[in-house]
Coordinates of C-alpha atoms in Angstrom, one line a residue:
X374 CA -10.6 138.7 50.4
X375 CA -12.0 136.7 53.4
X376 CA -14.7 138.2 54.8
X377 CA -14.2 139.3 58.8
X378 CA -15.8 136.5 61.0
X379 CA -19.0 137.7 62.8
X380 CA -17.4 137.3 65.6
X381 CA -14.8 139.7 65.0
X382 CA -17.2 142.1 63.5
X383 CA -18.9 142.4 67.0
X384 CA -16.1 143.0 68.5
X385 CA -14.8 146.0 66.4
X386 CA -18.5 147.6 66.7
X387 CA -18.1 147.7 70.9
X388 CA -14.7 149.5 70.2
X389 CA -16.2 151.9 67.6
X390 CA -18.7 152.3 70.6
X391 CA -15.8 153.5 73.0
X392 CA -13.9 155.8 70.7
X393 CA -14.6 159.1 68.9
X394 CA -12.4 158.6 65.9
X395 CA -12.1 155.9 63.1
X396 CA -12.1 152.3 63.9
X397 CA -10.9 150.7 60.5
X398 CA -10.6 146.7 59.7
X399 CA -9.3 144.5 56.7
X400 CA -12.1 144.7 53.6
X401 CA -13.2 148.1 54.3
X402 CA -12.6 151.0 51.8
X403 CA -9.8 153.1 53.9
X404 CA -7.8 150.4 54.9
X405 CA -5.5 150.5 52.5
X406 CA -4.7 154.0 52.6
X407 CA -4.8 153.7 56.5
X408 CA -2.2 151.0 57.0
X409 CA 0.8 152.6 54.3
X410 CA 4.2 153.9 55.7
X411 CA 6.2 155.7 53.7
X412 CA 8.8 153.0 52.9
X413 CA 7.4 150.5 50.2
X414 CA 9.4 148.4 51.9
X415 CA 7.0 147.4 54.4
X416 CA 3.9 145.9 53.6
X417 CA 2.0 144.7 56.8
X418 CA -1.9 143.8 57.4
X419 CA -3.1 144.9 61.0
X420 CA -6.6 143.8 62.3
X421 CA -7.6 147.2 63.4
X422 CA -6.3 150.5 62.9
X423 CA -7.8 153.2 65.1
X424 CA -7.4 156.6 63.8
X425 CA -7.3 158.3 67.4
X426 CA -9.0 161.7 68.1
X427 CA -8.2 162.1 72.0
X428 CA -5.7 160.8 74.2
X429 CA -9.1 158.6 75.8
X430 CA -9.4 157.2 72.4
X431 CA -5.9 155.8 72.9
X432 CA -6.7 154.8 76.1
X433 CA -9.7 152.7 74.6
X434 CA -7.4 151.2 72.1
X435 CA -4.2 150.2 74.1
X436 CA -7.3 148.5 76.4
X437 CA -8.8 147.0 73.9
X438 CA -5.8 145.9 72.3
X439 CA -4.5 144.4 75.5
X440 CA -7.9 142.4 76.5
X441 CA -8.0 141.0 73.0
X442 CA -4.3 139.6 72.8
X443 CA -3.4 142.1 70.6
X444 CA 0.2 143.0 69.3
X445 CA 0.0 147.0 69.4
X446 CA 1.9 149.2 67.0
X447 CA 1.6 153.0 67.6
X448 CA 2.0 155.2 64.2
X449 CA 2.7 159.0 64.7
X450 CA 4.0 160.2 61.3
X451 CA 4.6 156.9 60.2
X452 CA 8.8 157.5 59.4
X453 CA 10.3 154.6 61.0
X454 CA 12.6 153.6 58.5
X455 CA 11.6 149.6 60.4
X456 CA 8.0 149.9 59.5
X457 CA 7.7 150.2 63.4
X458 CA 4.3 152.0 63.5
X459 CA 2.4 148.7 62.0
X460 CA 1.8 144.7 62.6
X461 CA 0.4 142.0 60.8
X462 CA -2.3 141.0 62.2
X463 CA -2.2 143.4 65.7
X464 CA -4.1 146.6 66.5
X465 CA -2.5 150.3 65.3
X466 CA -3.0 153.0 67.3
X467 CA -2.8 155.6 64.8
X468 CA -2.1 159.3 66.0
X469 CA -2.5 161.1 62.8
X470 CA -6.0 162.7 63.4
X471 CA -4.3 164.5 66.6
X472 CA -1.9 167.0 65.3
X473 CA -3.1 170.2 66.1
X474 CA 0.1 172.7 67.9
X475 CA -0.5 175.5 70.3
X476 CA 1.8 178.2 70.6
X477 CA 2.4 180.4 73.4
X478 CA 4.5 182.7 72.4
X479 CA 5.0 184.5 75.9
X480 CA 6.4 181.3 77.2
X481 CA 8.1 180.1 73.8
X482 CA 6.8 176.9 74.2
X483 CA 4.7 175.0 71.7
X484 CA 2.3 172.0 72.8
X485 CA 2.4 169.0 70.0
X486 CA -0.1 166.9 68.8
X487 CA 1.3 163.5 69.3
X488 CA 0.2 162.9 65.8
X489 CA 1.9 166.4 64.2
X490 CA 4.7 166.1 62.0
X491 CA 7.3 168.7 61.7
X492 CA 5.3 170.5 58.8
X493 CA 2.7 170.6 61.8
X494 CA 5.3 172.5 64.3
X495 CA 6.9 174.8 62.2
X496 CA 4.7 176.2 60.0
X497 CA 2.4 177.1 63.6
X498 CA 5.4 178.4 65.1
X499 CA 6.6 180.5 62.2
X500 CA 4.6 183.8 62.5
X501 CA 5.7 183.9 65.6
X502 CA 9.7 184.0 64.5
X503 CA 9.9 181.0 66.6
X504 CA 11.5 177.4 66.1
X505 CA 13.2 174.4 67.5
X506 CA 15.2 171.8 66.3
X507 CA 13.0 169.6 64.0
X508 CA 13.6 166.5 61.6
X509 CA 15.6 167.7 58.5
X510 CA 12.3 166.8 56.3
X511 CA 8.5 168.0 57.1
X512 CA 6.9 164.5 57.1
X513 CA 8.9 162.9 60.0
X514 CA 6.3 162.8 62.7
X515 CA 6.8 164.9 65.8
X516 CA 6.6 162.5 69.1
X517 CA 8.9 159.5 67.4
X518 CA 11.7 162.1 66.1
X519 CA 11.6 163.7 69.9
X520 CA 11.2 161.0 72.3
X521 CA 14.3 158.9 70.1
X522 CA 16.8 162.1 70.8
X523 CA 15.9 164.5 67.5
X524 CA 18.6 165.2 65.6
X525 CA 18.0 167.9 62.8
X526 CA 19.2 171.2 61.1
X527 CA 19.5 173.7 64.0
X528 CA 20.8 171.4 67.0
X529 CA 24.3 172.9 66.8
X530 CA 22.7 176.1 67.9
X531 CA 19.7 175.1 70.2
X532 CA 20.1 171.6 70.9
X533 CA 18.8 168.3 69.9
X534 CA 15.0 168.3 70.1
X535 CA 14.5 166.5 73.7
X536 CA 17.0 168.7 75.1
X537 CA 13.6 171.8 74.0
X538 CA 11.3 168.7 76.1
X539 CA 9.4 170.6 78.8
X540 CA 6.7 167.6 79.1
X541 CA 5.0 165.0 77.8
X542 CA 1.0 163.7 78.3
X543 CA 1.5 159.8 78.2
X544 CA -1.1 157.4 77.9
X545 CA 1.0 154.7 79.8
X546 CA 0.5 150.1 79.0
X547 CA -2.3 150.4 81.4
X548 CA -4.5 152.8 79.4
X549 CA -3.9 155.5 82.5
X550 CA -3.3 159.1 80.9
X551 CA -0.4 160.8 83.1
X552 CA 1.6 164.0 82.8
X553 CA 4.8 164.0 82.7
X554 CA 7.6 166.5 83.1
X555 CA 10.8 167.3 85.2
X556 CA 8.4 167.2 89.1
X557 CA 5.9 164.7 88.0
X558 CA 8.0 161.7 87.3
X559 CA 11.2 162.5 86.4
X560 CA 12.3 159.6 86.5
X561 CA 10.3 158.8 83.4
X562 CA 11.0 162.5 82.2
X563 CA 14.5 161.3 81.8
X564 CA 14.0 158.4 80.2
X565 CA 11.4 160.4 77.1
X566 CA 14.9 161.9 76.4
X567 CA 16.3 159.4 73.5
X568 CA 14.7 156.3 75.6
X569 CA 11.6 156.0 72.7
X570 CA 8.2 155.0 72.5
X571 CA 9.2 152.5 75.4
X572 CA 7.1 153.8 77.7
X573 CA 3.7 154.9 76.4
X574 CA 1.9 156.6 73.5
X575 CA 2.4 160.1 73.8
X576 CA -0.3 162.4 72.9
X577 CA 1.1 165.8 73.4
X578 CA 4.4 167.1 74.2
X579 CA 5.3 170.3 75.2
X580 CA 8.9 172.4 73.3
X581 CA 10.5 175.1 74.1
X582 CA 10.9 177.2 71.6
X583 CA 13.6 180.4 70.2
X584 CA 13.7 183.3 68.3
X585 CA 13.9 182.2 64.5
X586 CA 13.8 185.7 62.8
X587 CA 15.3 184.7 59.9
X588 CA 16.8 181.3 58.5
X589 CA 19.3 181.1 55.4
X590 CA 20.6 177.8 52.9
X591 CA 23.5 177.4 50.4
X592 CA 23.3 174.8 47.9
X593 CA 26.7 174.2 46.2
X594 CA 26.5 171.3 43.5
X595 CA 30.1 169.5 42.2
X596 CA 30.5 166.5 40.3
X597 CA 31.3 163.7 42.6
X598 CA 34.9 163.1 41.2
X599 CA 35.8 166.3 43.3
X600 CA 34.2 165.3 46.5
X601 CA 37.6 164.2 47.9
X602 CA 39.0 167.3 47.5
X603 CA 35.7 169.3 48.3
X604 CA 35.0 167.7 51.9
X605 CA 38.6 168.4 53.5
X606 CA 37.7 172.2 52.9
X607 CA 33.7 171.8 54.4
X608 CA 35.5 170.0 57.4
X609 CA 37.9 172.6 58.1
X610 CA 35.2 175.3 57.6
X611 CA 32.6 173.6 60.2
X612 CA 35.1 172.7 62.7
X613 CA 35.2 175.8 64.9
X614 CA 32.0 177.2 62.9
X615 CA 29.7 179.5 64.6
X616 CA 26.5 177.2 65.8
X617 CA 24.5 179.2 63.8
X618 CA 25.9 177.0 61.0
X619 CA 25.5 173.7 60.6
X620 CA 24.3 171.3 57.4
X621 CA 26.3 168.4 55.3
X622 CA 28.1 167.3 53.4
X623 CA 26.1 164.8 50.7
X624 CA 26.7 162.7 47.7
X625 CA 23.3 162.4 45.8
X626 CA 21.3 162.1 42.7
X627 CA 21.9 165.5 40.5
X628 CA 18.0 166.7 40.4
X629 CA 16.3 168.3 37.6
X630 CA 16.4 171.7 38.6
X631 CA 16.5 174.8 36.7
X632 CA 19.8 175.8 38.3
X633 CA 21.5 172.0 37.8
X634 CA 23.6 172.1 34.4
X635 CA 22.3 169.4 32.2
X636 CA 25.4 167.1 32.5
X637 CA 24.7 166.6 36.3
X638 CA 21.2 165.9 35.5
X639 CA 21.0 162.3 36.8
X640 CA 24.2 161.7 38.0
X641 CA 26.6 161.9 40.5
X642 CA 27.3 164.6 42.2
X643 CA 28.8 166.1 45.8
X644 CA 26.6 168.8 47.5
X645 CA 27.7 170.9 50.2
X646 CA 25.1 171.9 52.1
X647 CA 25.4 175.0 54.2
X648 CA 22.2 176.0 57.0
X649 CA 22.0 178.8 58.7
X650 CA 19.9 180.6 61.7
X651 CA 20.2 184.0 60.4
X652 CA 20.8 186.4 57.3
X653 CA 21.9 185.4 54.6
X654 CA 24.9 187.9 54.2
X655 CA 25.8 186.1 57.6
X656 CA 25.8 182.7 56.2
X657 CA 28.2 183.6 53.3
X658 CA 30.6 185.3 55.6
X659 CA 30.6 181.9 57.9
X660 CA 30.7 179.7 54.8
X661 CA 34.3 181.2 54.0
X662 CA 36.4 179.3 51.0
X663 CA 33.9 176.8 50.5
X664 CA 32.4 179.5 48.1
X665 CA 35.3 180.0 46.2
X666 CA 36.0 176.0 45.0
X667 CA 34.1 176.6 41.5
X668 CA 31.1 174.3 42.2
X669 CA 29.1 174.3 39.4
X670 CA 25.2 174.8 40.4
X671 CA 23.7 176.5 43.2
X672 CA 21.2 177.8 45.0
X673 CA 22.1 180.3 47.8
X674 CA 18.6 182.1 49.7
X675 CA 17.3 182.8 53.2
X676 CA 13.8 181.4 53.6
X677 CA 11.2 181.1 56.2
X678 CA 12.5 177.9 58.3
X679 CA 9.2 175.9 57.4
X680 CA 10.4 176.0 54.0
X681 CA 13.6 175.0 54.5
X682 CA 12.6 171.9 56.4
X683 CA 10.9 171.0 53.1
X684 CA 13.9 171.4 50.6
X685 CA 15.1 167.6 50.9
X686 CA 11.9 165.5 51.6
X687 CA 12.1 162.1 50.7
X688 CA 8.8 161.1 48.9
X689 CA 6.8 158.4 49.9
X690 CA 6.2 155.0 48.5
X691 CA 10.2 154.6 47.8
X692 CA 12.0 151.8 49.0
X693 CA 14.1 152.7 52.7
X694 CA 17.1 151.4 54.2
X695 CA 19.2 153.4 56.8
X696 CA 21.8 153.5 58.7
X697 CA 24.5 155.6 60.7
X698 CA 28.1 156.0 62.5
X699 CA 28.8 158.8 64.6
X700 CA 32.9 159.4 64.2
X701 CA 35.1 161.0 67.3
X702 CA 37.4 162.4 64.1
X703 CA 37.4 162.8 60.4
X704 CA 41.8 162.8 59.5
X705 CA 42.3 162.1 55.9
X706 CA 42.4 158.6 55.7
X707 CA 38.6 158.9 57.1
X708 CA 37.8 160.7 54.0
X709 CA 39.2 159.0 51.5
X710 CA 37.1 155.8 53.3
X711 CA 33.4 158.2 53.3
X712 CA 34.3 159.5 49.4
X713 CA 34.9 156.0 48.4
X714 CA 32.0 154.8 49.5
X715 CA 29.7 156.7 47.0
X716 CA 30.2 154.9 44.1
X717 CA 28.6 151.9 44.9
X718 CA 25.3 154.4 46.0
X719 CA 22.8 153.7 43.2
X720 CA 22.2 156.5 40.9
X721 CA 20.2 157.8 40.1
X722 CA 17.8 157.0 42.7
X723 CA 17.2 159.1 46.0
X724 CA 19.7 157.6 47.8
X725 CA 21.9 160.2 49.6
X726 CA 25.5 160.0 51.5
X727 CA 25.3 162.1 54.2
X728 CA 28.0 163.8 57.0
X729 CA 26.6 165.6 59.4
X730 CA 28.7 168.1 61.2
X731 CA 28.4 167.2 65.1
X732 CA 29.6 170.1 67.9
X733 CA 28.2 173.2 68.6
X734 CA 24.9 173.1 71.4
X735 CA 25.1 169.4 71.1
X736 CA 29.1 169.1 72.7
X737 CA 28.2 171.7 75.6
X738 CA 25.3 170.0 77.1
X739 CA 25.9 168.4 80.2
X740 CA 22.5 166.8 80.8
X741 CA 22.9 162.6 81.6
X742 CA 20.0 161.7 79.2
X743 CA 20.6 158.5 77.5
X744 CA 22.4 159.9 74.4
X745 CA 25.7 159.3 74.2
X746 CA 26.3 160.2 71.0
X747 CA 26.0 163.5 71.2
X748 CA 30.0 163.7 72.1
X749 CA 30.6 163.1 68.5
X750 CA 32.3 165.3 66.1
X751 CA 30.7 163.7 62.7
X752 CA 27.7 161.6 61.7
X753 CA 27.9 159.5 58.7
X754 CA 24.5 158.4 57.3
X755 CA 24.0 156.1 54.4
X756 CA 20.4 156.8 53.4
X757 CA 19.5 154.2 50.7
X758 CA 15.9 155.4 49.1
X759 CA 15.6 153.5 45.6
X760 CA 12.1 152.6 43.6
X761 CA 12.9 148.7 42.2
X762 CA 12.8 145.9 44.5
X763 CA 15.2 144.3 42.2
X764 CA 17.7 146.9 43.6
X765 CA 16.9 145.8 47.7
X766 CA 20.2 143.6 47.8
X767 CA 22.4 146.2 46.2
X768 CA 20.6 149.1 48.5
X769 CA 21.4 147.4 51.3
X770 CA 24.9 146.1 51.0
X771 CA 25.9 150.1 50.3
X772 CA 24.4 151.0 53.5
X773 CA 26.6 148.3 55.0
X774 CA 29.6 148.6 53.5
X775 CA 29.7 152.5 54.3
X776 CA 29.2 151.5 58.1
X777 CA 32.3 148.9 57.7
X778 CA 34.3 151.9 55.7
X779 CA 33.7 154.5 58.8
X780 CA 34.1 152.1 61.6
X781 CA 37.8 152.9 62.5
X782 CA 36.7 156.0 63.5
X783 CA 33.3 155.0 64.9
X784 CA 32.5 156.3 68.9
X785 CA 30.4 152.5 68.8
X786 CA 27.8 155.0 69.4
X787 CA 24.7 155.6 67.2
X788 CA 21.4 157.8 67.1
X789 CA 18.2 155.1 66.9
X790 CA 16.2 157.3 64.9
X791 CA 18.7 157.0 61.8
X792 CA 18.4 153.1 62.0
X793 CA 16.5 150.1 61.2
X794 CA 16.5 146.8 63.6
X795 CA 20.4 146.0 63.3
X796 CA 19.6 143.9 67.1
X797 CA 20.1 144.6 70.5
X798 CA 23.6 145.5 70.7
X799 CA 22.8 148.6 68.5
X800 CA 19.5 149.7 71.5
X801 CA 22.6 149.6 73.4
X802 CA 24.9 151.6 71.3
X803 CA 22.6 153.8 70.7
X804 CA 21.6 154.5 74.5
X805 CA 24.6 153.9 76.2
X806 CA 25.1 150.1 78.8
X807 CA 24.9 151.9 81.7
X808 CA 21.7 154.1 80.2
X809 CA 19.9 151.1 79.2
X810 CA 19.9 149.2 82.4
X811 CA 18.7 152.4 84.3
X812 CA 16.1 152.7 81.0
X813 CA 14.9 149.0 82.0
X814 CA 13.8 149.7 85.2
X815 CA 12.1 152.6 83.7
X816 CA 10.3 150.0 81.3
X817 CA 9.8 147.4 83.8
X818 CA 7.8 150.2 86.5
X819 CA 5.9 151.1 83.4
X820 CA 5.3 148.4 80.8
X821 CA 6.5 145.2 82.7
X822 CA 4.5 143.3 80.0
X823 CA 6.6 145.0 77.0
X824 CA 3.3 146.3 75.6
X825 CA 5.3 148.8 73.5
X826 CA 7.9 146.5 72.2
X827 CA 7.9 147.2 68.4
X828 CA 10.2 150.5 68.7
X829 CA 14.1 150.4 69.8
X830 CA 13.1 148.1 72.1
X831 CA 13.9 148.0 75.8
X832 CA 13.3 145.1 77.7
X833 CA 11.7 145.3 81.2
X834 CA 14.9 144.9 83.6

């Protein structure tokens, strides 16, 4: 490897002057530990990472960053399915050191590291018996999952994530730290609500929380030949569910668990997944038939919530490609399309074909934040994970082809978080037209110069 010109050398020892964390440069022992995602997909080589400890570390960065014609990627837990929170060749202001979470219990409201991931939030929250809505695995990071809209396990009951938002510290284009909630700029308070990391690094944010006494799964394993006539029953049981219940409904990998019969091992198979914020006697009672279909494994517990987040993480150093539909109805022929669909999903690999059931907290809210995709009754999500490169094409064509077989049905709406950079018409499904102009002249009052462009992006308007 090229040694770092002297020049440039310098120039990294006035920044590691100016901040209190890690300042960490091509050649060096950490870097390539510092500069991996999660997705083996993405293999990029920034200039500098700094490993922030205080929100006037990320000051010093974006600054530095800005004065040295630098492109600036901001990495929180790293999830983007894109590779968003890196560069080649540009500076990354890496959040990861900051994830500490306060809890105040009398308030029920927890303040975030922007750094924290969801493993972070809930295991703080827990002996409290408090939650709210977080990413269905423990490694997504915090800040990206809420500022993008935050879809996860318990939103039919309290909501997506930003709709728990009570504020935000921002570190804005300019290096300025600012506050943020619904009296100090709510203009830009409205736009933190599924607008992105358009607008500044954030390096806290501030959740309401709610009573989480007790959380509850069911785990029902079929071979996949059934899933056709598995998922009209889960639909008709989740339409009209209680919003205590929510889940999916998922073609995967069978896994190597004690409770998997031996012939599923490795193969195919439909899962019904059943969540629940309560007992667990109150989850079978809500569940209804769906217990009664003869599935063939499964694993039926109430758990702390921290735990549950954890059942389905995808591991990291995998190969990533994502996508998603949100459906206004799921009639038979809509079915038949989603069931289809599955057996061109490699297996085994982790690759898992999701539908998420829509409704619940998410249909009632009435807030005009730009998500208007919460109206939808289903989400379908294609989640290619594989390990072989030589399988990229194949992963990726699935992931297409299950968008194409949903379409019919599709609101033209989709949730960012879910996606990878399918162009600027999807920023706009994904906010809404008449959203993304008002989100422009958000962006334009606040980063005119598109400093925070490698994201969802929204262009200064």
């Amino acid at each position: 490897m090229t040694a770092p010109h002297p020049a440039a050398v310098a120039t990294l020892d006035e920044l590691r002057q100016t901040v209190s964390g890690e300042v960490i440069a091509p050649g060096e022992s950490a870097y390539d530990e510092a500069r991996t995602l999660f997705n083996a997909m993405i293999d990029r080589r920034p200039g500098v990472i700094v490993q922030c400890e205080s929100p006037a570390d990320v000051a010093a960065a974006i600054r530095f960053g800005r004065e040295h014609d630098l492109e600036i990627a901001v990495r929180g837990g790293g999830h983007s399915v894109a590779g968003l929170g890196t560069t080649d060749g540009g500076l990354v202001v890496d959040l990861r050191r900051m994830h500490a979470v306060t809890v105040d219990p009398e308030s029920r409201t927890a303040r975030v590291g922007g750094g924290a991931t969801m493993s972070h939030l809930d295991r703080a929250t827990e002996p409290f018996g408090l939650a709210t809505t977080g990413g269905r695995v423990s490694t997504t990071g915090v800040g990206g999952f809420t500022l993008g809209g935050g879809s996860g396990w318990l939103e039919r009951k309290f909501g997506l994530a930003c709709d728990n938002l009570v504020a935000a510290d921002l570190v804005t284009a300019e290096g300025t730290e600012i506050h943020v909630d619904a009296e100090a700029y709510p203009e830009l308070f409205w736009a933190l609500h599924g607008g992105g990391g358009n607008f500044g690094v954030a390096t806290s944010l501030t959740l309401r929380l709610h009573p989480m006494p007790a959380a509850s799964v069911a785990m029902l394993f079929f071979p996949a030949a059934r899933g056709a006539e598995i998922l009209p029953v889960y639909r008709d049981v989740l339409t009209g569910a209680p919003d205590e219940l929510g889940g999916g409904f998922i073609y995967l990998t069978g896994p190597p668990e004690d409770f998997m019969p031996e012939h599923l091992v490795d193969r195919a198979v439909a899962l019904v997944l059943l969540t629940y914020a309560g007992k667990e006697a109150e989850l079978r009672g809500a569940a209804g038939p769906l217990l009664g279909l003869g599935h063939e494994a499964e694993l039926i517990t109430e758990l702390p919530y921290a735990e549950l987040q954890c059942m389905i993480d995808d591991p990291p150093g995998l190969r990533n490609y994502w996508s998603a539909e949100y459906l206004d109805a799921l009639p038979a022929e809509a079915v038949d399309a989603f069931c289809a669909r599955a057996e061109s999903m490699i297996v085994p690999s982790n690759s898992q074909h999701i539908l998420f059931p829509m409704g619940g907290a998410l249909a009632r809210d009435d807030s005009d934040y730009p998500l208007p995709w919460r109206s939808a009754q289903w989400a379908v999500h294609p989640f290619g994970i594989w390990s072989e490169a030589a399988d990229d094409e194949r992963g990726k064509q699935w992931v297409r082809d299950v968008r194409s077989a949903v379409e019919p049905w599709s609101l033209g709406m989709t949730y960012l978080n879910f996606i990878g950079l399918e162009g600027p018409e999807r920023v706009v499904a994904g906010v809404g037209a008449a959203n993304y102009r008002r989100l422009a002249a958000v962006k334009k009052q606040y980063d005119p110069d598109n400093v925070f462009h490698l994201n969802h992006n929204v262009k200064p308007g």
